[in-house]
C-alpha atoms as a printed R data frame, in Angstrom:
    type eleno elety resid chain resno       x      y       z
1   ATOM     1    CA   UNK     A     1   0.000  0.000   0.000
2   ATOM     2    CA   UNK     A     2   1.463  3.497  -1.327
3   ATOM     3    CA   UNK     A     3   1.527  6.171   1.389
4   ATOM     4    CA   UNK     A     4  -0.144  9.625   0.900
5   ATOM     5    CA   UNK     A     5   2.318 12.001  -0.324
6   ATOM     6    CA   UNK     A     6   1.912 15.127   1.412
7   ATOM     7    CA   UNK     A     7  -0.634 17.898   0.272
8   ATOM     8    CA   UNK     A     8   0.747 21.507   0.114
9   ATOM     9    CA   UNK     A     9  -1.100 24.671  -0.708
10  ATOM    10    CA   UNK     A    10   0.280 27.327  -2.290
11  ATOM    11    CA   UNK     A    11  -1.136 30.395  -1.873
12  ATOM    12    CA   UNK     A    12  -0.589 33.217  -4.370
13  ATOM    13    CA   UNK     A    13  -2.262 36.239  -6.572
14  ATOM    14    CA   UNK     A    14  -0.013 35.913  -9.052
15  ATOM    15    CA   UNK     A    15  -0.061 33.115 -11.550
16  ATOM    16    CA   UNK     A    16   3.386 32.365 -12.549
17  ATOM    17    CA   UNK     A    17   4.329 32.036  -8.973
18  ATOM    18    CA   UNK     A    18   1.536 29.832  -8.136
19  ATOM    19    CA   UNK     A    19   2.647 27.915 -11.397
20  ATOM    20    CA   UNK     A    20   6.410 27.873 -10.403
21  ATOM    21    CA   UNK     A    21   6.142 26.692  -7.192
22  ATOM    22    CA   UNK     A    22   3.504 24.324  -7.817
23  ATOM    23    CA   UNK     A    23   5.989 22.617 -10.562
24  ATOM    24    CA   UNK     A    24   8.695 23.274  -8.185
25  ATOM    25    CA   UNK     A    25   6.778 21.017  -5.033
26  ATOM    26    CA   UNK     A    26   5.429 18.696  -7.684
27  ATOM    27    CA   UNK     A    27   8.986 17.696  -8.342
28  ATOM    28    CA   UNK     A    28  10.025 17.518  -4.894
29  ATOM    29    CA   UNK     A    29   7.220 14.794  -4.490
30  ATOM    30    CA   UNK     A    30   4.814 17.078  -2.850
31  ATOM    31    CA   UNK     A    31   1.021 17.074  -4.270
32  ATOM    32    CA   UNK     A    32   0.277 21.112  -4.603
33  ATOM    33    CA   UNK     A    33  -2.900 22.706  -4.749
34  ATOM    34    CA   UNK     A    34  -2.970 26.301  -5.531
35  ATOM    35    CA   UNK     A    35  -5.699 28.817  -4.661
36  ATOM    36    CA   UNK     A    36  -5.422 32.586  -6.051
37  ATOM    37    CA   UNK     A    37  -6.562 34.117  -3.115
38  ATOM    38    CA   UNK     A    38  -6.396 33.896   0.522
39  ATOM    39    CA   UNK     A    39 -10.769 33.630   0.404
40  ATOM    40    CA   UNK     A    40  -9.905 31.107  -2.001
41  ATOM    41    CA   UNK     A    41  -8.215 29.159   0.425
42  ATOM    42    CA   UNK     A    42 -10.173 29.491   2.981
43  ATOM    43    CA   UNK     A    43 -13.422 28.277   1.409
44  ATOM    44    CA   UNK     A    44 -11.150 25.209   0.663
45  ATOM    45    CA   UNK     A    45  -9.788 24.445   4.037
46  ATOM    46    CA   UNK     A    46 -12.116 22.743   6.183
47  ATOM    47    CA   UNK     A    47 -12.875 20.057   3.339
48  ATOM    48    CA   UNK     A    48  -9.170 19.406   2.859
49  ATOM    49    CA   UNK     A    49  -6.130 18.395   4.307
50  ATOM    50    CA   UNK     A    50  -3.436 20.250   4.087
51  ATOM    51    CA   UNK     A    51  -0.074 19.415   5.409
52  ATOM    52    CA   UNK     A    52   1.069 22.548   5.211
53  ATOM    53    CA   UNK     A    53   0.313 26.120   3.247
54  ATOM    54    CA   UNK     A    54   2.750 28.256   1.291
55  ATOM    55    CA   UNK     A    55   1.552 31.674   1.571
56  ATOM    56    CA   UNK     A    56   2.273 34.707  -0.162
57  ATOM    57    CA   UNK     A    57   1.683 37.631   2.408
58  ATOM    58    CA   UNK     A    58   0.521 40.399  -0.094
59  ATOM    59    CA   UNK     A    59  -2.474 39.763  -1.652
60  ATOM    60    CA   UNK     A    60  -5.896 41.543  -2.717
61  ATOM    61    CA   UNK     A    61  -8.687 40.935  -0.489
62  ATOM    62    CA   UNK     A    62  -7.196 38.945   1.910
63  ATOM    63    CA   UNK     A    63  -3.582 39.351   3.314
64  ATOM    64    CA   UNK     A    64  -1.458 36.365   4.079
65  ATOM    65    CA   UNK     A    65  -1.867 37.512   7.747
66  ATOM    66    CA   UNK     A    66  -5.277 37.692   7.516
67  ATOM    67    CA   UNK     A    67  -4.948 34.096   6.296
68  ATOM    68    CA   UNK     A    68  -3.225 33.290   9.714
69  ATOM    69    CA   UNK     A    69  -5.684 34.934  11.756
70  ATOM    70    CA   UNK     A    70  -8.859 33.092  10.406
71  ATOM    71    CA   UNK     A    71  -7.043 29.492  10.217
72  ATOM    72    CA   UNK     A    72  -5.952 30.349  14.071
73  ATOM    73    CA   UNK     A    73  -9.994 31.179  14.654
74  ATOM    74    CA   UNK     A    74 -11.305 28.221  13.151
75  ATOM    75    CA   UNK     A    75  -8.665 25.944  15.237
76  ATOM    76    CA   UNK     A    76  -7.298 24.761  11.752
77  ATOM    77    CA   UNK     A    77  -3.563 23.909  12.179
78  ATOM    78    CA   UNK     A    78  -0.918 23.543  10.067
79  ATOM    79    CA   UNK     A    79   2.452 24.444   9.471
80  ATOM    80    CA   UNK     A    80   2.568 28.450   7.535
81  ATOM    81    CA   UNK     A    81   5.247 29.100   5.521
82  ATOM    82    CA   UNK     A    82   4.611 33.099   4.811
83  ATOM    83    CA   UNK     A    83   6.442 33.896   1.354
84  ATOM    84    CA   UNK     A    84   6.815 37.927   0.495
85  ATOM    85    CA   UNK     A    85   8.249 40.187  -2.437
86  ATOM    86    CA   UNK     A    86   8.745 42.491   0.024
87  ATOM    87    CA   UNK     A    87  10.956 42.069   2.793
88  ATOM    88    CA   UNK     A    88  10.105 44.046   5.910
89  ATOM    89    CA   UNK     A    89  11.232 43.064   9.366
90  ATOM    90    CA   UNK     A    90   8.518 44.317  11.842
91  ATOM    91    CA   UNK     A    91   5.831 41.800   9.372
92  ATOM    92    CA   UNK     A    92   8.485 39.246   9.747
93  ATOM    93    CA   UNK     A    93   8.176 39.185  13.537
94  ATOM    94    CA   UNK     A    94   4.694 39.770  13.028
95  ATOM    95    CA   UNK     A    95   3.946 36.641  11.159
96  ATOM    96    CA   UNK     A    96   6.594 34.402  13.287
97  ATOM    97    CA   UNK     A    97   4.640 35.657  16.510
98  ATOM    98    CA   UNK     A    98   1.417 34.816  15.028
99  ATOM    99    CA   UNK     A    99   2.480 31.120  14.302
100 ATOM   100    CA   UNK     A   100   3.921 30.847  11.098
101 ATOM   101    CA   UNK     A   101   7.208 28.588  11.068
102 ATOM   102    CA   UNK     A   102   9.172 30.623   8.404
103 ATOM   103    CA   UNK     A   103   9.090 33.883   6.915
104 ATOM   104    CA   UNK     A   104  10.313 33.839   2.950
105 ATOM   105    CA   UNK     A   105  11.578 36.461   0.305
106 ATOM   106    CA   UNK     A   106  10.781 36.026  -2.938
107 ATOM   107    CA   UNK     A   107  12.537 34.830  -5.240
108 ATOM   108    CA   UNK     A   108  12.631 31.774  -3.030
109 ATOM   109    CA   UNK     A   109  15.374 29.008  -2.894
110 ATOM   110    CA   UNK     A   110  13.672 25.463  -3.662
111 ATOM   111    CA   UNK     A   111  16.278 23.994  -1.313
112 ATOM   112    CA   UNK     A   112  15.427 25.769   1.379
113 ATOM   113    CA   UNK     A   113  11.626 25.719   0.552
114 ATOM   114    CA   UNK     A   114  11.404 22.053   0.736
115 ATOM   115    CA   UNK     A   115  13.789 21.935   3.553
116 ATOM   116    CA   UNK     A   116  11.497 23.414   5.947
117 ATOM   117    CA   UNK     A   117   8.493 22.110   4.517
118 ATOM   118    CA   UNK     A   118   9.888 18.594   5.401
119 ATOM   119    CA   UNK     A   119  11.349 19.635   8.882
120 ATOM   120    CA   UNK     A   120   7.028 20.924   9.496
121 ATOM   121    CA   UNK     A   121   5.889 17.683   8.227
122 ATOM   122    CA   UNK     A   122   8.158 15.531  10.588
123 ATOM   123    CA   UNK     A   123   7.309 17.354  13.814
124 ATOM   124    CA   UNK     A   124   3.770 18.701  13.496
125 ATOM   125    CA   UNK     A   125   0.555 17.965  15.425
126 ATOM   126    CA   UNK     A   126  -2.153 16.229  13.267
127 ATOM   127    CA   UNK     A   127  -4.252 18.342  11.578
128 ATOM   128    CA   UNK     A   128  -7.829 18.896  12.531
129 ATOM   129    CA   UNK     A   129 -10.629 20.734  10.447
130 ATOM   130    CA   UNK     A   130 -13.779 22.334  11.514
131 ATOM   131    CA   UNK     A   131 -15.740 24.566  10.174
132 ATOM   132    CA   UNK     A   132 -14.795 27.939   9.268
């Protein structure tokens, strides 16, 4: 019997991102799902499970942070990896204090990427998934 291979969403407004990093995760052995928007996502989230969420922090609508804030609500865990374009260290702490595990500038490293999306996967807390 084959093992589930570990679902990651990636979270992004723009579409060659979402695309990159999708193929990127794909390759790595990851399944990806991608959602354009952080309402996107969260529509999504209580029917799935996620392993663990890529997640650009500037978006339309919805900010990554925002993101944070509603899966911490809803008691939906999982490890947050928030990804950015723009680097600014007072949302870094932000983000880290609010429970994200890592805090990414674009353009980001695969390496590193999948290097701390395994290290979440090996010491998280199962996932649980009610209602938004």
């Amino acid at each position: 019997m084959n093992a589930r291979r570990p679902l990651i969403a990636v979270v992004d407004d723009e579409e060659s991102v979402r695309r990159a990093l999708a193929r990127m995760l794909s390759a790595s052995l990851f399944d990806v799902e991608v959602f354009a928007s952080g309402q996107e996502f969260l529509d999504a989230a209580p029917a799935r499970r996620h392993d663990c969420v890529v997640l650009d922090f500037q978006m339309p609508g919805l900010t990554g942070r925002d993101v944070q804030r509603q899966l911490a609500l809803a008691q939906i865990r999982m490890p947050i990896i928030v990804v950015t374009a723009h680097d600014q260290p007072a949302l870094r702490e932000q983000c880290l204090a609010d429970g994200a595990i890592a805090y990414l500038a674009k353009p980001l490293q695969r390496e590193r990427l999948v290097a701390l999306i395994e290290d979440a996967l090996r010491s998280r807390v199962p996932a649980s998934s009610p209602a938004l």
